[in-house]
Short mmCIF file of C-alpha atoms and ligand atoms in Angstrom, two decimals:
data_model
loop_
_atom_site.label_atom_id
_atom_site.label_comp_id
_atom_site.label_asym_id
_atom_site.label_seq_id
_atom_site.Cartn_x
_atom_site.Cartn_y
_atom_site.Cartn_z
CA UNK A 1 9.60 -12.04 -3.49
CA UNK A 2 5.71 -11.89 -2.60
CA UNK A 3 4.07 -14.61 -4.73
CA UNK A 4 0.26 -14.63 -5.29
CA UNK A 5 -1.05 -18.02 -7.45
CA UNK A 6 -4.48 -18.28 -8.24
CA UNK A 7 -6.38 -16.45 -5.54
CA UNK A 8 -9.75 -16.48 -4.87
CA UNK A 9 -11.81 -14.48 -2.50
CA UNK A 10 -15.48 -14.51 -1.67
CA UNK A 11 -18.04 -12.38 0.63
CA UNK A 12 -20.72 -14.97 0.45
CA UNK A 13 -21.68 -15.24 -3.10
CA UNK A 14 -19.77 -12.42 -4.31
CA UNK A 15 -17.08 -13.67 -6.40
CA UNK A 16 -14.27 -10.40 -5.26
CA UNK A 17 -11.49 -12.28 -6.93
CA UNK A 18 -11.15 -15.27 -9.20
CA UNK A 19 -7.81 -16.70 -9.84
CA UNK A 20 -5.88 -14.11 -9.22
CA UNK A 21 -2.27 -14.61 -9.93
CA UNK A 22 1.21 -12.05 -9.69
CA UNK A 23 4.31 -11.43 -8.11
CA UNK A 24 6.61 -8.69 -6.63
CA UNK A 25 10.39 -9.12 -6.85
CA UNK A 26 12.80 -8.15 -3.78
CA UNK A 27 13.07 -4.16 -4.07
CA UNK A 28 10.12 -4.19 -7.07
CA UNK A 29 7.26 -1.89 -7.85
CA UNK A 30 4.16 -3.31 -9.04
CA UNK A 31 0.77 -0.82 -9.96
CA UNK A 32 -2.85 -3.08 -9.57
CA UNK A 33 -5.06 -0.95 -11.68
CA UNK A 34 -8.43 -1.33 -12.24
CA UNK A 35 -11.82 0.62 -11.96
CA UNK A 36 -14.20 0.91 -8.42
CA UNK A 37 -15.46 -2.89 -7.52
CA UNK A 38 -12.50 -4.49 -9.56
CA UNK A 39 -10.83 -6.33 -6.91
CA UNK A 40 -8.26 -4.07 -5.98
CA UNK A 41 -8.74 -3.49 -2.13
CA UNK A 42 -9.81 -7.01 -1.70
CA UNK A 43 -6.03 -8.84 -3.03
CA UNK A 44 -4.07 -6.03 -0.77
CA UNK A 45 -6.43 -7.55 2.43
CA UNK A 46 -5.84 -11.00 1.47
CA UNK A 47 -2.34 -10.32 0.68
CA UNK A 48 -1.99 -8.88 4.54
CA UNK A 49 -3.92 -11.24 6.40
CA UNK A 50 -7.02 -9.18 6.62
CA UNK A 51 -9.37 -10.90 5.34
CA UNK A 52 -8.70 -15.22 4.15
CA UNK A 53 -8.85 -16.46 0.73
CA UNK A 54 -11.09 -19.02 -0.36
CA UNK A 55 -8.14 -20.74 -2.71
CA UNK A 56 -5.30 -19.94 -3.96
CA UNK A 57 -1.90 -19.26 -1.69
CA UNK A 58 0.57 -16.02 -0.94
CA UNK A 59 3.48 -16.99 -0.24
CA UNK A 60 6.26 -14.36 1.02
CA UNK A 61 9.80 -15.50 0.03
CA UNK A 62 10.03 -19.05 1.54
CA UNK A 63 7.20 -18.96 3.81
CA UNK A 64 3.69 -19.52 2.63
CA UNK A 65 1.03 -16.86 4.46
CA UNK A 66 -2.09 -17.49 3.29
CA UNK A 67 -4.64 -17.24 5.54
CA UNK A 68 -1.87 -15.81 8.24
CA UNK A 69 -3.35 -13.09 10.62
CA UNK A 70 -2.90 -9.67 9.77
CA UNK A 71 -0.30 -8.80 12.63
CA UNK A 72 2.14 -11.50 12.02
CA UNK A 73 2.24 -10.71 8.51
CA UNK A 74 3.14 -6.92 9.16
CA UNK A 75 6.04 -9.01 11.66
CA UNK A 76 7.33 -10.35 8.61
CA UNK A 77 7.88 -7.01 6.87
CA UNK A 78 5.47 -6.69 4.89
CA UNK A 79 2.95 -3.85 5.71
CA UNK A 80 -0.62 -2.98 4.28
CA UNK A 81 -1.88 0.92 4.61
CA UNK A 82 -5.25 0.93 3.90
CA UNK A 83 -7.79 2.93 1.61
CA UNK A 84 -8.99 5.78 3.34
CA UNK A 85 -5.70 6.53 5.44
CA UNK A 86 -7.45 5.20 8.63
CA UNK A 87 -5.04 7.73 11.19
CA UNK A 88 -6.11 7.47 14.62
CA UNK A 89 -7.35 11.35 14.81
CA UNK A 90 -7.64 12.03 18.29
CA UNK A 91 -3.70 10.93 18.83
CA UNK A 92 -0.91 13.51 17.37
CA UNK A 93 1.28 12.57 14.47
CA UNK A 94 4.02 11.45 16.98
CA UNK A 95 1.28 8.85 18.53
CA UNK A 96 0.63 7.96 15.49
CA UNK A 97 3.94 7.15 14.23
CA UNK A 98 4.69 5.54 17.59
CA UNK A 99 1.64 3.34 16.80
CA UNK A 100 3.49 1.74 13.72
CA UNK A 101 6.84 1.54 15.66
CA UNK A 102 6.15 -1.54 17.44
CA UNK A 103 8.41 -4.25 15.50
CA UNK A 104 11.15 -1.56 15.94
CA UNK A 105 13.44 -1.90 18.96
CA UNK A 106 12.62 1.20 21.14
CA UNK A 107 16.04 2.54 20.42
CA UNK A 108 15.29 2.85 16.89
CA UNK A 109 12.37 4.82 17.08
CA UNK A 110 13.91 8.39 17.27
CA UNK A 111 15.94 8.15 14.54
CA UNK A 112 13.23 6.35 12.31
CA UNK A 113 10.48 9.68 13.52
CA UNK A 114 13.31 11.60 11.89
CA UNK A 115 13.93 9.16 8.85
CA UNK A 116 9.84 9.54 8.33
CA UNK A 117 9.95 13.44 8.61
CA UNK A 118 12.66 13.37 6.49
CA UNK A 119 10.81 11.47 3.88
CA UNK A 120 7.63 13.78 4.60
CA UNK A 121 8.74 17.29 5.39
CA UNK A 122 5.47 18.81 6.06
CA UNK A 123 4.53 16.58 8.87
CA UNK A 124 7.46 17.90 10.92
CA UNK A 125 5.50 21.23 12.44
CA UNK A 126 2.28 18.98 12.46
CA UNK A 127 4.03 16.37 15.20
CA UNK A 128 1.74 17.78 18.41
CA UNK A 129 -0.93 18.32 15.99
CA UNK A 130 -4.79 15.70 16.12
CA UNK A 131 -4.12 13.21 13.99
CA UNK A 132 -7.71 14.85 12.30
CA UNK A 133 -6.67 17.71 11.92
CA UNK A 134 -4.56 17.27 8.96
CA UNK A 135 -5.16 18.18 5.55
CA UNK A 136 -6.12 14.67 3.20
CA UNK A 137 -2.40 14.62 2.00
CA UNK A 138 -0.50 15.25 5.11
CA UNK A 139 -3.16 12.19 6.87
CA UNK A 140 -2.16 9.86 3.59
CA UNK A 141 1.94 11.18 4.06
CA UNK A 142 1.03 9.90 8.23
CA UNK A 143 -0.08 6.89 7.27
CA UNK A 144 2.06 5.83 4.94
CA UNK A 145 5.28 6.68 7.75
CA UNK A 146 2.92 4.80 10.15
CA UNK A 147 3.55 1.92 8.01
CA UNK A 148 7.33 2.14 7.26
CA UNK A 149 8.16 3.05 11.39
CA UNK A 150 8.49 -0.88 11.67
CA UNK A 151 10.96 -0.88 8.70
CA UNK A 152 8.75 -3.28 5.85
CA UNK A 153 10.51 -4.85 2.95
CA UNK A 154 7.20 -4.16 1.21
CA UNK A 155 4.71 -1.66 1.28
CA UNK A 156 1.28 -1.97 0.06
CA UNK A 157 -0.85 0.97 -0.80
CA UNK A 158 -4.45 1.13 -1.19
CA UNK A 159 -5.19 4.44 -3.49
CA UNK A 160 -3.12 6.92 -1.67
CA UNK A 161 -4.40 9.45 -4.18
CA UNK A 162 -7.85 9.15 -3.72
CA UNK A 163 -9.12 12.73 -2.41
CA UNK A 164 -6.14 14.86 -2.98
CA UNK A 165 -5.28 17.73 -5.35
CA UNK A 166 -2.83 16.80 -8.12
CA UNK A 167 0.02 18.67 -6.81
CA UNK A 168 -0.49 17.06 -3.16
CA UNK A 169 -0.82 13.73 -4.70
CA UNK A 170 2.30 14.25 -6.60
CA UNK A 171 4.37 15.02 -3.22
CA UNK A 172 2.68 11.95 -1.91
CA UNK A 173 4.39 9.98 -4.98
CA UNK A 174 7.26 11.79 -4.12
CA UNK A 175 7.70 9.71 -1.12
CA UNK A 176 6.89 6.57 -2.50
CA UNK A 177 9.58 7.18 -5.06
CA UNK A 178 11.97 7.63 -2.31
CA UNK A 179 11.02 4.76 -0.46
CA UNK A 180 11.02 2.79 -3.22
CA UNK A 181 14.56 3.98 -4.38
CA UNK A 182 16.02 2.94 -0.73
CA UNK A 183 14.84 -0.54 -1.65
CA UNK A 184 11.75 -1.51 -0.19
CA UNK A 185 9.13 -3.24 -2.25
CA UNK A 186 6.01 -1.30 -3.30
CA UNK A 187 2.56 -2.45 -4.62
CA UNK A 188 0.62 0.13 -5.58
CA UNK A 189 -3.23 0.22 -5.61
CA UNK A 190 -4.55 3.13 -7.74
CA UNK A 191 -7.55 4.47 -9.87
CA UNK A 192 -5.05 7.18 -11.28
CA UNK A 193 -3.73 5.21 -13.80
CA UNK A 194 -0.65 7.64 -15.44
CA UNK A 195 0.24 8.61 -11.73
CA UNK A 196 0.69 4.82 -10.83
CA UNK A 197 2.53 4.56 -14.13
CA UNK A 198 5.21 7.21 -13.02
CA UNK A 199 6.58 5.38 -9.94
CA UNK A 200 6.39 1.43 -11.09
CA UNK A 201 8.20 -1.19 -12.91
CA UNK A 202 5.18 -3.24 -13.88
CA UNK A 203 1.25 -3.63 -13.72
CA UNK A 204 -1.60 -5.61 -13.32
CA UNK A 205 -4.86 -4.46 -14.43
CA UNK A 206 -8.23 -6.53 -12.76
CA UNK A 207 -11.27 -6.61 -14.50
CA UNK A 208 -14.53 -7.80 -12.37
CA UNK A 209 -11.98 -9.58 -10.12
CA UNK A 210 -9.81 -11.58 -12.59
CA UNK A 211 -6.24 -10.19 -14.54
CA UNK A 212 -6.96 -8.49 -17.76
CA UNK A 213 -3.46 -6.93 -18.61
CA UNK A 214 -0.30 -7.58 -16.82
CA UNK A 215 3.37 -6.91 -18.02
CA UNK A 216 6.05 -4.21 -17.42
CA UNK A 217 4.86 -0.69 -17.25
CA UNK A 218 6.55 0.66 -20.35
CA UNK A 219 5.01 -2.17 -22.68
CA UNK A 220 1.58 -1.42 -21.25
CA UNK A 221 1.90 2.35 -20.70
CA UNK A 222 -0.18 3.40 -23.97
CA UNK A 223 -2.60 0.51 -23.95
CA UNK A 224 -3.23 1.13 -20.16
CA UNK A 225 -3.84 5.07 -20.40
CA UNK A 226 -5.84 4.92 -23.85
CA UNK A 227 -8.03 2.30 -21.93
CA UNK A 228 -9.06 4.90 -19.24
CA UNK A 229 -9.07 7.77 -21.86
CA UNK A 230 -12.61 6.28 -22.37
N1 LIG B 301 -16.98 -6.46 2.87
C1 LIG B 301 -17.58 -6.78 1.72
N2 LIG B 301 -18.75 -7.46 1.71
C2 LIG B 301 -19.36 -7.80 0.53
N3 LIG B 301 -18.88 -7.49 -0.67
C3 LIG B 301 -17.72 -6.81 -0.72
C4 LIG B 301 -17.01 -6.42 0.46
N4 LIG B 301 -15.88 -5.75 0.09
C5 LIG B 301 -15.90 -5.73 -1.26
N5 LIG B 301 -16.99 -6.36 -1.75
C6 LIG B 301 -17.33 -6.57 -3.19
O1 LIG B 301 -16.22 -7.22 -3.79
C7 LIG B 301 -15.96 -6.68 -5.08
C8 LIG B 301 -14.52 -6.14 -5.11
O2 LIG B 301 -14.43 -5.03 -4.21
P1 LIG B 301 -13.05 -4.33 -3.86
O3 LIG B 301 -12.04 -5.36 -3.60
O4 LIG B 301 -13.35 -3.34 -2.80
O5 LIG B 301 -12.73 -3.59 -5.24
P2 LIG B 301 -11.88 -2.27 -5.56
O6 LIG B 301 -10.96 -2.01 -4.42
O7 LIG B 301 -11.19 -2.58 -6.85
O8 LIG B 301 -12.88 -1.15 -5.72
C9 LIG B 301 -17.03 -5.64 -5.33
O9 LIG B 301 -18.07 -6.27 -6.04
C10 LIG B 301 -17.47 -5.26 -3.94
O10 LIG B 301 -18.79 -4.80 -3.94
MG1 LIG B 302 -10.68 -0.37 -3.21
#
């Protein structure tokens, strides 16, 4: 269970999130929705150790990791891939997916490239490939492997659909589903609202860095769509 209770985060006198408070079961999927400057990207890095809270804890079943730097958190299986895919594009897919690999005992590693190419077909004949050179969705599909090489019990995903076509965002989903359905946890950052709503159990919308709406998805589904109809 991730636990967040009343976070707050600051960049000097910004105010990026004000009592922010939600939760993640074991194996759960949870969508933070919410439009550009909401507060989205700045929970996920406080979540993950990337940037500190100014109140408020996260705690991550018994242990409390607020404030904990970013790589022991991703120790502790819980792993944060970041808007704007951030692949190292000089270094091929493989490097890449080596890159995430390092929790993993180095006898694990070939069968988890497979497990990830597996989960995202495409990348297979892309292995010797620049990093760079991929298309958008096959350098969101890299970094999302990246993050599951060292085996996380959650995942968290900063808007893995921003940039792509529809029918490359849906493969990306794909995935996700797949992942999710083998049990890991999955928070879900998105501005695509009904594609969020297709893969998760419940939501939490922010509004100008505090919780508007939160509930389980099929309660909210209407409300939540009809909101961004607008
Ligand atoms: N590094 C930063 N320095 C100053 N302000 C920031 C920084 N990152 C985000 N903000 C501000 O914090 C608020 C929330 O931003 P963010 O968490 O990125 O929202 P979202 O991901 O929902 O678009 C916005 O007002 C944004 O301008
Ligand atoms: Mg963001």
């Amino acid at each position: 269970m991730l636990r967040v209770t009343d976070l707050n985060v600051s960049y000097g006198k910004i105010r990026a999130l004000r009592g922010v408070s939600m939760s993640i079961p074991d194996g759960g999927s949870v969508a933070v929705l919410g439009p550009n400057g909401a507060g989205k990207t700045s929970l996920l890095r406080a979540i993950s150790g990337q940037i500190k809270p100014t109140g408020g804890s996260v705690t991550w079943g018994e242990d409390d990791i607020t404030g904990r730097p970013a790589y022991k958190v991703v120790r502790s299986g819980l792993v944060h891939v970041p808007e704007g895919r951030d692949v190292i594009a000089p270094l091929s897919v493989y490097e890449n997916l080596l890159m995430g690999a390092y929790s993993v005992g180095r006898q694990g590693v070939a069968d988890r490239v497979e497990e990830m190419l597996e989960l995202f077909p495409s990348l297979r004949r892309r292995l010797k490939i620049a990093s760079g050179r991929l298309s958008g969705g096959e350098q969101q599909m890299l970094a999302i492997a990246r993050g599951l090489m060292s085996n996380p019990r959650l995942i968290a995903i900063d808007e893995p659909s921003m940039g792509l076509a529809p029918t490359v965002a849906n493969d990306v989903l794909n995935g996700l589903r797949k992942v999710h359905a083998a049990g890991t946890a999955v928070l879900l950052v998105e501005q695509n609202a009904a594609l969020a709503l297709r893969l998760v159990q419940d939501i939490v919308v922010l509004s100008r860095g505090e919780v508007a709406v939160a509930g389980p998805a099929k309660d909210l589904e209407a409300e939540v769509l009809a909101s961004y109809a607008n």
